């Protein structure tokens, strides 16, 4: 399968081997169904006003399934949407800063951003060696835990995995405990949430406060105002810009050097920028190359003192002054935050997040478009999530807490996508460049009364039949940055 990052520059390119994560999935019995469309180059190409989540030149525009023209968030956009409408049991995404948990919340599914080093990035198109992680997206916490168990572990192709404290990674499914919240200490870093609030987040915060009460009722002790000692968003944004810019230039060249076939002779970011500006389907200059222009304009590399200093400063901001400091001061098991505010510090400190469904925008919510005015960012029925954030290697605890919350609330069941697949794989088994798979969708009015009860019973029976065989023939979708 083409591994393109959504760009025509890599169409037809061949890799020297499949990624270690894919090999682990195959070894666990998974069947790889196909690739999912992502934000081109993991949203690492254009400024916000010139781009949109889930758009790529090669894949087109992904839309969320809960409102017409819905912004799916990104960059693992298609991976989350595919799971949300049942095209795959689960999927794999990558996260540098929010790219698993954000699309997961917008698709009403579960996303796990693992600790940096728990899963291998081998043969994954990179942004940053110092921030990138590979993680699962599933309909439920348990589905995601099964996938994480399959892909976690040390890998000789990724030295960062040697830092994990396990010879054999845990079985994360065993952490799915209905009583996981009982006796837990969880904190709310209000200063890390308040910075990101605006009018569009009011319904999210209303649902979050109800969720806090649910957590208390489940037996957890909630520590209010478990604040970060510092939350200087402009500072860590500046540092991140330096780290990601320098890492991408180096990491991209390294990845391209491993291709066995490179039909467009793209060997560096400079080559990629020239190709993109000249290829008509890349939509330049409507979709600009602002990020690459900035990266190419820096006179430093990933090994320069300036890049190292920015990286170290962010480790302090995200760790001791941020998440880890709050956890230690208040002797907490985890922090809870709305997903939209949760990912910034874990991204720069390499910490894990589990995002689960929290709620949906109410019926009278006014529409809000994305900066490019091409997708709907906020509207009725669009989902949002709650995040459980922890220390390095605390996935077992986070999964236990998230599972207990999920089982008490079952938010995912409260709203159905407005579109549904209407074809079977057997209808078209062999896609080509000329005739790729096309998803036909249709609007289905909500079913009420006795018909709803009957459909619920039937769907539950089908789901149980499928789950018995789940890990014998699992089906996954992948972002275009893998394999």
CSV table of C-alpha atoms in Angstrom, one decimal:
chain,number,residue,atom,x,y,z
A,1,UNK,CA,0.0,0.0,0.0
A,2,UNK,CA,1.2,3.5,-0.7
A,3,UNK,CA,2.6,5.3,2.3
A,4,UNK,CA,2.2,8.9,1.3
A,5,UNK,CA,1.4,11.2,4.3
A,6,UNK,CA,-1.4,12.4,1.9
A,7,UNK,CA,1.1,13.8,-0.6
A,8,UNK,CA,1.5,13.0,-4.3
A,9,UNK,CA,5.2,13.3,-3.7
A,10,UNK,CA,5.3,9.8,-2.3
A,11,UNK,CA,2.7,8.1,-4.5
A,12,UNK,CA,4.5,5.0,-5.9
A,13,UNK,CA,7.3,5.1,-3.4
A,14,UNK,CA,8.3,1.8,-1.8
A,15,UNK,CA,9.6,1.3,1.7
A,16,UNK,CA,12.4,-1.2,2.6
A,17,UNK,CA,10.1,-3.0,5.2
A,18,UNK,CA,6.8,-2.6,6.8
A,19,UNK,CA,6.6,-0.8,10.1
A,20,UNK,CA,7.2,-2.7,13.3
A,21,UNK,CA,3.7,-1.7,14.6
A,22,UNK,CA,2.1,-3.3,11.6
A,23,UNK,CA,4.2,-6.5,12.0
A,24,UNK,CA,3.1,-6.7,15.7
A,25,UNK,CA,-0.5,-6.4,14.6
A,26,UNK,CA,-0.1,-9.2,12.1
A,27,UNK,CA,1.5,-11.3,14.7
A,28,UNK,CA,-1.4,-10.7,17.0
A,29,UNK,CA,-3.8,-12.0,14.2
A,30,UNK,CA,-5.0,-8.7,12.8
A,31,UNK,CA,-6.0,-8.3,9.2
A,32,UNK,CA,-4.9,-4.9,7.7
A,33,UNK,CA,-7.9,-3.6,5.8
A,34,UNK,CA,-6.4,-0.4,4.3
A,35,UNK,CA,-5.2,3.1,4.8
A,36,UNK,CA,-7.1,6.1,6.2
A,37,UNK,CA,-6.9,9.6,4.9
A,38,UNK,CA,-5.0,12.0,7.2
A,39,UNK,CA,-4.2,15.7,7.4
A,40,UNK,CA,-1.4,16.0,4.9
A,41,UNK,CA,2.1,15.6,6.5
A,42,UNK,CA,0.2,15.4,9.8
A,43,UNK,CA,-0.9,19.0,9.5
A,44,UNK,CA,2.8,20.0,9.1
A,45,UNK,CA,2.7,22.0,5.9
A,46,UNK,CA,0.4,25.1,6.0
A,47,UNK,CA,-0.7,27.8,8.4
A,48,UNK,CA,-4.2,27.3,10.0
A,49,UNK,CA,-5.9,29.8,7.8
A,50,UNK,CA,-4.6,28.0,4.7
A,51,UNK,CA,-5.4,24.5,5.7
A,52,UNK,CA,-8.1,22.2,7.2
A,53,UNK,CA,-8.0,19.2,9.5
A,54,UNK,CA,-8.2,16.0,7.5
A,55,UNK,CA,-7.4,17.4,4.1
A,56,UNK,CA,-4.6,16.0,1.9
A,57,UNK,CA,-3.9,16.4,-1.8
A,58,UNK,CA,-3.9,12.6,-2.3
A,59,UNK,CA,-6.8,11.7,-0.1
A,60,UNK,CA,-9.1,14.7,-0.3
A,61,UNK,CA,-11.1,16.1,2.7
A,62,UNK,CA,-12.2,13.8,5.5
A,63,UNK,CA,-15.4,14.8,7.2
A,64,UNK,CA,-16.7,13.8,10.6
A,65,UNK,CA,-19.8,11.7,10.8
A,66,UNK,CA,-21.9,13.6,13.3
A,67,UNK,CA,-22.7,16.8,11.2
A,68,UNK,CA,-22.6,17.6,7.5
A,69,UNK,CA,-19.2,18.9,6.5
A,70,UNK,CA,-17.9,18.3,10.1
A,71,UNK,CA,-14.3,19.1,10.8
A,72,UNK,CA,-12.9,15.8,11.9
A,73,UNK,CA,-9.9,17.3,13.8
A,74,UNK,CA,-6.5,15.9,13.0
A,75,UNK,CA,-4.2,14.7,12.0
A,76,UNK,CA,-5.3,11.1,12.4
A,77,UNK,CA,-8.6,12.1,11.0
A,78,UNK,CA,-9.7,9.2,8.8
A,79,UNK,CA,-8.5,6.7,11.4
A,80,UNK,CA,-11.0,8.1,13.9
A,81,UNK,CA,-13.9,8.5,11.5
A,82,UNK,CA,-13.5,5.0,10.1
A,83,UNK,CA,-13.9,3.6,13.6
A,84,UNK,CA,-16.8,5.9,14.4
A,85,UNK,CA,-19.0,4.5,11.6
A,86,UNK,CA,-17.9,0.9,11.9
A,87,UNK,CA,-15.6,0.6,8.9
A,88,UNK,CA,-13.0,-1.1,11.1
A,89,UNK,CA,-12.9,-2.5,14.6
A,90,UNK,CA,-10.0,-0.2,15.4
A,91,UNK,CA,-7.3,1.9,13.8
A,92,UNK,CA,-3.9,3.3,14.4
A,93,UNK,CA,-2.9,6.9,14.5
A,94,UNK,CA,0.1,9.0,15.3
A,95,UNK,CA,0.4,11.9,17.7
A,96,UNK,CA,2.9,14.7,18.0
A,97,UNK,CA,0.5,17.1,19.7
A,98,UNK,CA,-3.1,16.1,19.9
A,99,UNK,CA,-3.3,14.1,16.6
A,100,UNK,CA,-4.8,10.9,18.2
A,101,UNK,CA,-6.9,12.3,21.1
A,102,UNK,CA,-8.4,15.3,19.2
A,103,UNK,CA,-9.9,13.3,16.2
A,104,UNK,CA,-11.0,10.6,18.7
A,105,UNK,CA,-13.1,13.1,20.7
A,106,UNK,CA,-14.6,14.5,17.5
A,107,UNK,CA,-15.6,11.0,16.4
A,108,UNK,CA,-17.0,9.9,19.7
A,109,UNK,CA,-14.4,7.1,20.1
A,110,UNK,CA,-11.5,6.3,22.4
A,111,UNK,CA,-8.0,7.3,21.7
A,112,UNK,CA,-4.8,6.4,23.6
A,113,UNK,CA,-1.7,8.5,23.2
A,114,UNK,CA,1.0,6.3,24.8
A,115,UNK,CA,4.1,7.3,26.7
A,116,UNK,CA,6.9,8.2,24.3
A,117,UNK,CA,8.8,5.0,23.9
A,118,UNK,CA,6.0,2.5,24.6
A,119,UNK,CA,5.4,1.9,20.9
A,120,UNK,CA,7.8,1.9,18.0
A,121,UNK,CA,7.9,4.6,15.4
A,122,UNK,CA,9.9,2.5,13.0
A,123,UNK,CA,9.1,3.2,9.3
A,124,UNK,CA,6.5,5.8,10.4
A,125,UNK,CA,6.8,9.1,8.5
A,126,UNK,CA,8.0,11.5,11.3
A,127,UNK,CA,7.5,15.0,12.5
A,128,UNK,CA,9.5,14.8,15.7
A,129,UNK,CA,11.7,12.0,17.1
A,130,UNK,CA,11.3,13.7,20.4
A,131,UNK,CA,7.5,13.9,20.5
A,132,UNK,CA,5.9,11.4,18.0
A,133,UNK,CA,4.0,8.4,19.3
A,134,UNK,CA,1.9,5.7,17.7
A,135,UNK,CA,-1.3,4.7,19.4
A,136,UNK,CA,-4.7,3.0,19.0
A,137,UNK,CA,-8.2,4.3,18.3
A,138,UNK,CA,-11.2,2.1,19.2
A,139,UNK,CA,-14.9,2.2,19.8
A,140,UNK,CA,-14.4,1.3,23.5
A,141,UNK,CA,-11.6,1.5,26.1
A,142,UNK,CA,-11.3,-2.3,25.9
A,143,UNK,CA,-11.0,-2.3,22.1
A,144,UNK,CA,-8.2,0.3,22.4
A,145,UNK,CA,-6.5,-1.7,25.2
A,146,UNK,CA,-6.4,-4.8,23.1
A,147,UNK,CA,-4.7,-2.9,20.3
A,148,UNK,CA,-2.2,-1.2,22.7
A,149,UNK,CA,-1.3,-4.6,24.1
A,150,UNK,CA,-0.6,-5.8,20.6
A,151,UNK,CA,1.6,-2.9,19.5
A,152,UNK,CA,3.5,-2.0,22.7
A,153,UNK,CA,7.0,-3.3,23.4
A,154,UNK,CA,10.7,-2.8,22.7
A,155,UNK,CA,12.0,-2.6,19.2
A,156,UNK,CA,15.6,-2.6,18.0
A,157,UNK,CA,14.6,-0.3,15.1
A,158,UNK,CA,13.5,2.5,17.6
A,159,UNK,CA,16.0,3.1,20.4
A,160,UNK,CA,13.5,5.2,22.4
A,161,UNK,CA,11.6,2.0,23.2
A,162,UNK,CA,14.6,0.7,25.2
A,163,UNK,CA,13.7,3.2,27.9
A,164,UNK,CA,10.5,1.3,28.8
A,165,UNK,CA,10.6,-0.5,32.2
A,166,UNK,CA,9.2,-3.8,30.8
A,167,UNK,CA,10.8,-6.8,29.2
A,168,UNK,CA,7.3,-7.7,28.1
A,169,UNK,CA,4.7,-5.0,27.9
A,170,UNK,CA,1.6,-5.4,30.1
A,171,UNK,CA,-1.7,-6.9,29.1
A,172,UNK,CA,-3.6,-3.7,29.2
A,173,UNK,CA,-7.0,-5.4,28.8
A,174,UNK,CA,-6.5,-6.7,32.4
A,175,UNK,CA,-6.7,-3.0,33.5
A,176,UNK,CA,-10.3,-2.7,32.4
A,177,UNK,CA,-11.9,-2.7,35.8
A,178,UNK,CA,-15.4,-1.5,36.5
A,179,UNK,CA,-14.2,-0.3,40.0
A,180,UNK,CA,-11.2,1.4,38.6
A,181,UNK,CA,-12.2,4.8,40.0
A,182,UNK,CA,-12.8,3.6,43.5
A,183,UNK,CA,-10.2,5.0,45.9
A,184,UNK,CA,-8.3,6.8,43.1
A,185,UNK,CA,-7.0,10.3,43.6
A,186,UNK,CA,-7.6,12.5,40.5
A,187,UNK,CA,-6.9,16.2,40.1
A,188,UNK,CA,-8.2,19.0,38.0
A,189,UNK,CA,-5.5,21.5,36.8
A,190,UNK,CA,-7.9,24.5,36.3
A,191,UNK,CA,-5.2,26.9,35.1
A,192,UNK,CA,-4.4,24.5,32.3
A,193,UNK,CA,-8.0,24.4,31.3
A,194,UNK,CA,-9.0,28.0,31.7
A,195,UNK,CA,-6.4,29.3,29.3
A,196,UNK,CA,-8.2,27.5,26.4
A,197,UNK,CA,-11.8,28.5,27.2
A,198,UNK,CA,-14.1,30.5,24.9
A,199,UNK,CA,-17.8,30.7,24.1
A,200,UNK,CA,-17.6,27.5,22.1
A,201,UNK,CA,-16.3,25.5,25.0
A,202,UNK,CA,-19.2,26.3,27.4
A,203,UNK,CA,-21.2,23.1,26.6
A,204,UNK,CA,-18.0,21.1,27.0
A,205,UNK,CA,-17.3,22.5,30.4
A,206,UNK,CA,-20.9,22.0,31.5
A,207,UNK,CA,-20.6,18.3,30.6
A,208,UNK,CA,-17.1,18.2,32.3
A,209,UNK,CA,-18.4,19.4,35.6
A,210,UNK,CA,-21.1,16.7,35.5
A,211,UNK,CA,-18.4,14.2,34.8
A,212,UNK,CA,-16.5,15.3,37.8
A,213,UNK,CA,-19.5,14.5,39.9
A,214,UNK,CA,-19.7,11.1,38.2
A,215,UNK,CA,-16.0,10.4,39.1
A,216,UNK,CA,-16.8,11.3,42.7
A,217,UNK,CA,-19.8,9.1,42.9
A,218,UNK,CA,-17.6,6.2,41.5
A,219,UNK,CA,-15.5,6.5,44.7
A,220,UNK,CA,-12.6,8.7,43.5
A,221,UNK,CA,-11.4,11.6,45.5
A,222,UNK,CA,-11.2,14.7,43.3
A,223,UNK,CA,-8.7,17.4,44.1
A,224,UNK,CA,-9.8,20.7,42.7
A,225,UNK,CA,-7.3,23.3,41.7
A,226,UNK,CA,-4.5,20.8,41.3
A,227,UNK,CA,-2.9,23.4,39.1
A,228,UNK,CA,0.3,23.4,37.2
A,229,UNK,CA,2.9,25.6,38.9
A,230,UNK,CA,3.4,27.3,35.5
A,231,UNK,CA,1.3,27.3,32.3
A,232,UNK,CA,3.2,29.6,29.9
A,233,UNK,CA,1.5,28.6,26.6
A,234,UNK,CA,3.4,31.1,24.5
A,235,UNK,CA,6.7,29.8,25.9
A,236,UNK,CA,6.2,26.2,25.2
A,237,UNK,CA,4.7,27.0,21.8
A,238,UNK,CA,7.9,28.9,20.9
A,239,UNK,CA,10.0,26.0,22.2
A,240,UNK,CA,7.9,23.4,20.3
A,241,UNK,CA,8.3,25.3,17.1
A,242,UNK,CA,12.1,25.0,17.3
A,243,UNK,CA,12.0,21.4,18.3
A,244,UNK,CA,9.5,20.3,15.7
A,245,UNK,CA,11.0,22.3,12.9
A,246,UNK,CA,14.5,21.0,13.4
A,247,UNK,CA,13.3,17.4,14.0
A,248,UNK,CA,11.2,17.3,10.9
A,249,UNK,CA,13.9,18.5,8.6
A,250,UNK,CA,16.3,15.7,9.9
A,251,UNK,CA,13.6,13.0,10.3
A,252,UNK,CA,12.1,13.5,6.9
A,253,UNK,CA,15.5,13.1,5.2
A,254,UNK,CA,16.2,10.0,7.2
A,255,UNK,CA,12.9,8.4,6.2
A,256,UNK,CA,13.3,9.3,2.6
A,257,UNK,CA,16.8,7.7,2.5
A,258,UNK,CA,15.2,4.4,3.4
A,259,UNK,CA,12.9,4.2,0.4
A,260,UNK,CA,13.8,1.5,-2.1
A,261,UNK,CA,11.8,3.3,-4.8
A,262,UNK,CA,11.4,7.1,-4.9
A,263,UNK,CA,9.7,7.9,-8.3
A,264,UNK,CA,9.7,11.7,-7.7
A,265,UNK,CA,13.3,11.8,-6.4
A,266,UNK,CA,12.3,13.6,-3.2
A,267,UNK,CA,15.2,13.4,-0.9
A,268,UNK,CA,14.8,16.4,1.5
A,269,UNK,CA,12.4,19.0,2.7
A,270,UNK,CA,13.7,21.4,0.0
A,271,UNK,CA,12.8,18.8,-2.7
A,272,UNK,CA,9.4,18.2,-1.2
A,273,UNK,CA,8.6,21.9,-1.1
A,274,UNK,CA,9.6,22.3,-4.8
A,275,UNK,CA,7.5,19.3,-5.8
A,276,UNK,CA,4.5,20.5,-3.8
A,277,UNK,CA,4.6,24.0,-5.3
A,278,UNK,CA,4.7,22.7,-8.8
A,279,UNK,CA,2.2,19.8,-8.7
A,280,UNK,CA,-1.3,21.0,-9.6
A,281,UNK,CA,-3.1,18.6,-7.3
A,282,UNK,CA,-1.2,19.9,-4.2
A,283,UNK,CA,-3.4,23.0,-4.5
A,284,UNK,CA,-0.5,25.5,-3.9
A,285,UNK,CA,-0.7,28.4,-3.2
A,286,UNK,CA,-4.3,28.0,-1.9
A,287,UNK,CA,-2.8,25.5,0.5
A,288,UNK,CA,0.5,27.2,1.4
A,289,UNK,CA,3.8,25.8,2.6
A,290,UNK,CA,4.2,28.3,5.4
A,291,UNK,CA,5.5,25.7,8.0
A,292,UNK,CA,8.1,24.3,5.6
A,293,UNK,CA,9.2,27.9,4.7
A,294,UNK,CA,9.8,28.6,8.4
A,295,UNK,CA,11.6,25.3,8.9
A,296,UNK,CA,13.9,25.8,5.9
A,297,UNK,CA,14.6,29.3,7.0
A,298,UNK,CA,16.1,28.2,10.4
A,299,UNK,CA,19.9,28.1,10.4
A,300,UNK,CA,20.0,25.4,13.1
A,301,UNK,CA,19.6,21.6,13.1
A,302,UNK,CA,18.1,19.1,15.5
A,303,UNK,CA,21.5,18.7,17.1
A,304,UNK,CA,22.1,22.4,17.5
A,305,UNK,CA,22.4,23.9,21.1
A,306,UNK,CA,19.3,26.0,20.4
A,307,UNK,CA,17.2,23.0,19.6
A,308,UNK,CA,18.4,21.0,22.6
A,309,UNK,CA,17.8,24.0,24.9
A,310,UNK,CA,14.2,24.3,23.6
A,311,UNK,CA,13.6,20.6,24.1
A,312,UNK,CA,15.0,20.7,27.7
A,313,UNK,CA,12.9,23.8,28.5
A,314,UNK,CA,9.8,22.0,27.4
A,315,UNK,CA,10.6,18.9,29.4
A,316,UNK,CA,10.6,21.2,32.5
A,317,UNK,CA,7.4,23.0,31.5
A,318,UNK,CA,5.5,19.8,30.7
A,319,UNK,CA,7.0,17.7,33.6
A,320,UNK,CA,8.1,19.3,36.8
A,321,UNK,CA,6.3,22.6,36.3
A,322,UNK,CA,3.3,20.9,34.6
A,323,UNK,CA,1.7,17.4,34.7
A,324,UNK,CA,4.3,15.5,36.8
A,325,UNK,CA,4.6,18.3,39.3
A,326,UNK,CA,0.8,18.5,39.9
A,327,UNK,CA,0.6,14.7,40.2
A,328,UNK,CA,3.5,14.6,42.8
A,329,UNK,CA,2.4,17.6,44.9
A,330,UNK,CA,-1.1,16.3,45.4
A,331,UNK,CA,-0.2,12.5,45.4
A,332,UNK,CA,-2.5,11.9,42.4
A,333,UNK,CA,-3.1,8.9,40.2
A,334,UNK,CA,-4.1,11.0,37.2
A,335,UNK,CA,-5.4,14.4,36.0
A,336,UNK,CA,-8.7,14.8,34.3
A,337,UNK,CA,-9.3,17.5,31.7
A,338,UNK,CA,-11.6,18.2,28.7
A,339,UNK,CA,-9.7,16.6,25.8
A,340,UNK,CA,-9.4,19.9,24.0
A,341,UNK,CA,-7.2,21.3,26.8
A,342,UNK,CA,-5.3,18.1,27.7
A,343,UNK,CA,-2.7,17.4,25.1
A,344,UNK,CA,-0.3,20.3,25.1
A,345,UNK,CA,1.9,19.4,28.1
A,346,UNK,CA,1.8,15.6,27.6
A,347,UNK,CA,3.0,16.2,24.0
A,348,UNK,CA,6.2,18.1,25.1
A,349,UNK,CA,6.9,15.8,28.1
A,350,UNK,CA,6.2,12.5,26.4
A,351,UNK,CA,3.3,11.6,28.8
A,352,UNK,CA,0.3,9.3,28.2
A,353,UNK,CA,-3.4,10.3,27.6
A,354,UNK,CA,-6.6,8.3,27.3
A,355,UNK,CA,-9.5,10.2,25.8
A,356,UNK,CA,-13.0,8.8,26.1
A,357,UNK,CA,-16.4,10.2,25.0
A,358,UNK,CA,-17.9,12.9,27.2
A,359,UNK,CA,-20.8,14.4,25.4
A,360,UNK,CA,-22.2,16.3,22.4
A,361,UNK,CA,-22.9,19.9,21.5
A,362,UNK,CA,-26.6,20.6,22.2
A,363,UNK,CA,-29.3,21.1,19.5
A,364,UNK,CA,-29.2,24.9,19.5
A,365,UNK,CA,-25.5,25.3,19.2
A,366,UNK,CA,-24.6,28.0,16.6
A,367,UNK,CA,-22.3,26.8,13.8
A,368,UNK,CA,-18.6,27.8,13.9
A,369,UNK,CA,-16.5,27.2,10.8
A,370,UNK,CA,-12.8,26.3,10.7
A,371,UNK,CA,-10.3,29.2,10.0
A,372,UNK,CA,-10.3,28.3,6.3
A,373,UNK,CA,-14.1,28.3,6.2
A,374,UNK,CA,-14.2,24.8,4.6
A,375,UNK,CA,-15.4,22.6,7.4
A,376,UNK,CA,-17.8,23.0,10.4
A,377,UNK,CA,-15.8,23.0,13.7
A,378,UNK,CA,-18.7,23.4,16.1
A,379,UNK,CA,-22.4,22.4,15.6
A,380,UNK,CA,-25.2,20.4,17.2
A,381,UNK,CA,-24.4,16.8,17.9
A,382,UNK,CA,-20.6,17.1,17.3
A,383,UNK,CA,-18.9,15.0,20.1
A,384,UNK,CA,-16.3,16.0,22.6
A,385,UNK,CA,-14.2,14.0,25.1
A,386,UNK,CA,-12.7,13.8,28.6
A,387,UNK,CA,-9.0,13.0,29.0
A,388,UNK,CA,-7.2,11.0,31.7
A,389,UNK,CA,-3.5,12.2,31.9
A,390,UNK,CA,-0.7,10.5,33.9
A,391,UNK,CA,3.0,9.9,34.5
A,392,UNK,CA,5.2,8.0,32.1
A,393,UNK,CA,4.3,4.3,31.8
A,394,UNK,CA,1.0,4.8,33.7
A,395,UNK,CA,-1.2,3.4,30.9
A,396,UNK,CA,-2.5,0.6,33.1
A,397,UNK,CA,-3.8,3.1,35.7
A,398,UNK,CA,-5.2,5.5,33.1
A,399,UNK,CA,-7.0,2.7,31.2
A,400,UNK,CA,-8.5,1.4,34.5
A,401,UNK,CA,-9.8,4.9,35.3
A,402,UNK,CA,-11.1,5.6,31.8
A,403,UNK,CA,-12.8,2.2,31.6
A,404,UNK,CA,-14.6,2.8,34.9
A,405,UNK,CA,-15.8,6.2,33.7
A,406,UNK,CA,-16.9,4.8,30.3
A,407,UNK,CA,-18.9,2.0,31.9
A,408,UNK,CA,-20.7,4.3,34.2
A,409,UNK,CA,-21.6,6.8,31.5
A,410,UNK,CA,-21.8,4.9,28.1
A,411,UNK,CA,-21.7,8.3,26.3
A,412,UNK,CA,-20.9,6.7,22.9
A,413,UNK,CA,-24.3,5.1,22.8
A,414,UNK,CA,-26.2,8.4,23.2
A,415,UNK,CA,-25.7,9.7,19.7
A,416,UNK,CA,-25.4,8.0,16.4
A,417,UNK,CA,-23.6,9.3,13.3
A,418,UNK,CA,-25.9,10.8,10.8
A,419,UNK,CA,-24.2,8.7,8.0
A,420,UNK,CA,-23.9,5.0,7.7
A,421,UNK,CA,-21.9,2.8,5.3
A,422,UNK,CA,-24.1,1.1,2.7
A,423,UNK,CA,-21.8,-1.4,1.0
A,424,UNK,CA,-19.9,-4.6,1.8
A,425,UNK,CA,-16.2,-5.2,1.1
A,426,UNK,CA,-17.2,-8.0,-1.2
A,427,UNK,CA,-18.9,-5.4,-3.5
A,428,UNK,CA,-15.4,-4.2,-4.7
A,429,UNK,CA,-12.4,-6.2,-3.6
A,430,UNK,CA,-9.7,-4.7,-5.8
A,431,UNK,CA,-9.3,-0.9,-5.7
A,432,UNK,CA,-7.1,0.7,-8.3
A,433,UNK,CA,-5.7,4.2,-8.8
A,434,UNK,CA,-8.5,4.8,-11.3
A,435,UNK,CA,-11.3,3.2,-9.2
A,436,UNK,CA,-10.6,3.5,-5.5
A,437,UNK,CA,-13.0,2.5,-2.8
A,438,UNK,CA,-15.8,5.0,-2.5
A,439,UNK,CA,-17.9,5.2,0.6
A,440,UNK,CA,-21.6,5.7,-0.1
A,441,UNK,CA,-23.4,7.3,2.8
A,442,UNK,CA,-27.0,8.0,3.5
A,443,UNK,CA,-29.0,9.9,6.2
A,444,UNK,CA,-31.1,7.8,8.5
A,445,UNK,CA,-33.7,9.4,10.7
A,446,UNK,CA,-33.5,8.3,14.4
A,447,UNK,CA,-35.4,5.1,15.2
A,448,UNK,CA,-37.8,5.5,18.1
A,449,UNK,CA,-40.3,3.4,20.0
A,450,UNK,CA,-40.5,-0.4,19.7
A,451,UNK,CA,-38.4,-0.4,16.5
A,452,UNK,CA,-35.5,1.2,18.4
A,453,UNK,CA,-35.7,-1.5,21.1
A,454,UNK,CA,-35.7,-4.3,18.5
A,455,UNK,CA,-32.8,-2.8,16.6
A,456,UNK,CA,-30.9,-2.4,19.8
A,457,UNK,CA,-31.3,-6.1,20.7
A,458,UNK,CA,-30.3,-7.1,17.2
A,459,UNK,CA,-27.2,-4.9,17.2
A,460,UNK,CA,-26.2,-6.1,20.6
A,461,UNK,CA,-26.4,-9.7,19.4
A,462,UNK,CA,-24.3,-9.0,16.2
A,463,UNK,CA,-21.8,-7.1,18.3
A,464,UNK,CA,-21.4,-10.1,20.7
A,465,UNK,CA,-21.0,-12.5,17.8
A,466,UNK,CA,-18.3,-10.3,16.3
A,467,UNK,CA,-16.4,-9.8,19.6
A,468,UNK,CA,-16.0,-13.5,20.1
A,469,UNK,CA,-13.9,-13.6,16.9
A,470,UNK,CA,-12.4,-10.1,17.3
A,471,UNK,CA,-8.8,-11.1,17.9
A,472,UNK,CA,-8.8,-13.9,15.4
A,473,UNK,CA,-9.5,-11.7,12.5
A,474,UNK,CA,-9.4,-8.1,13.6
A,475,UNK,CA,-9.7,-5.4,10.9
A,476,UNK,CA,-7.7,-2.1,11.2
A,477,UNK,CA,-7.4,1.1,9.2
A,478,UNK,CA,-4.2,3.1,9.2
A,479,UNK,CA,-3.2,6.7,8.7
A,480,UNK,CA,-1.2,7.3,5.5
A,481,UNK,CA,1.9,7.9,7.6
A,482,UNK,CA,2.3,4.2,8.5
A,483,UNK,CA,3.8,1.3,6.6
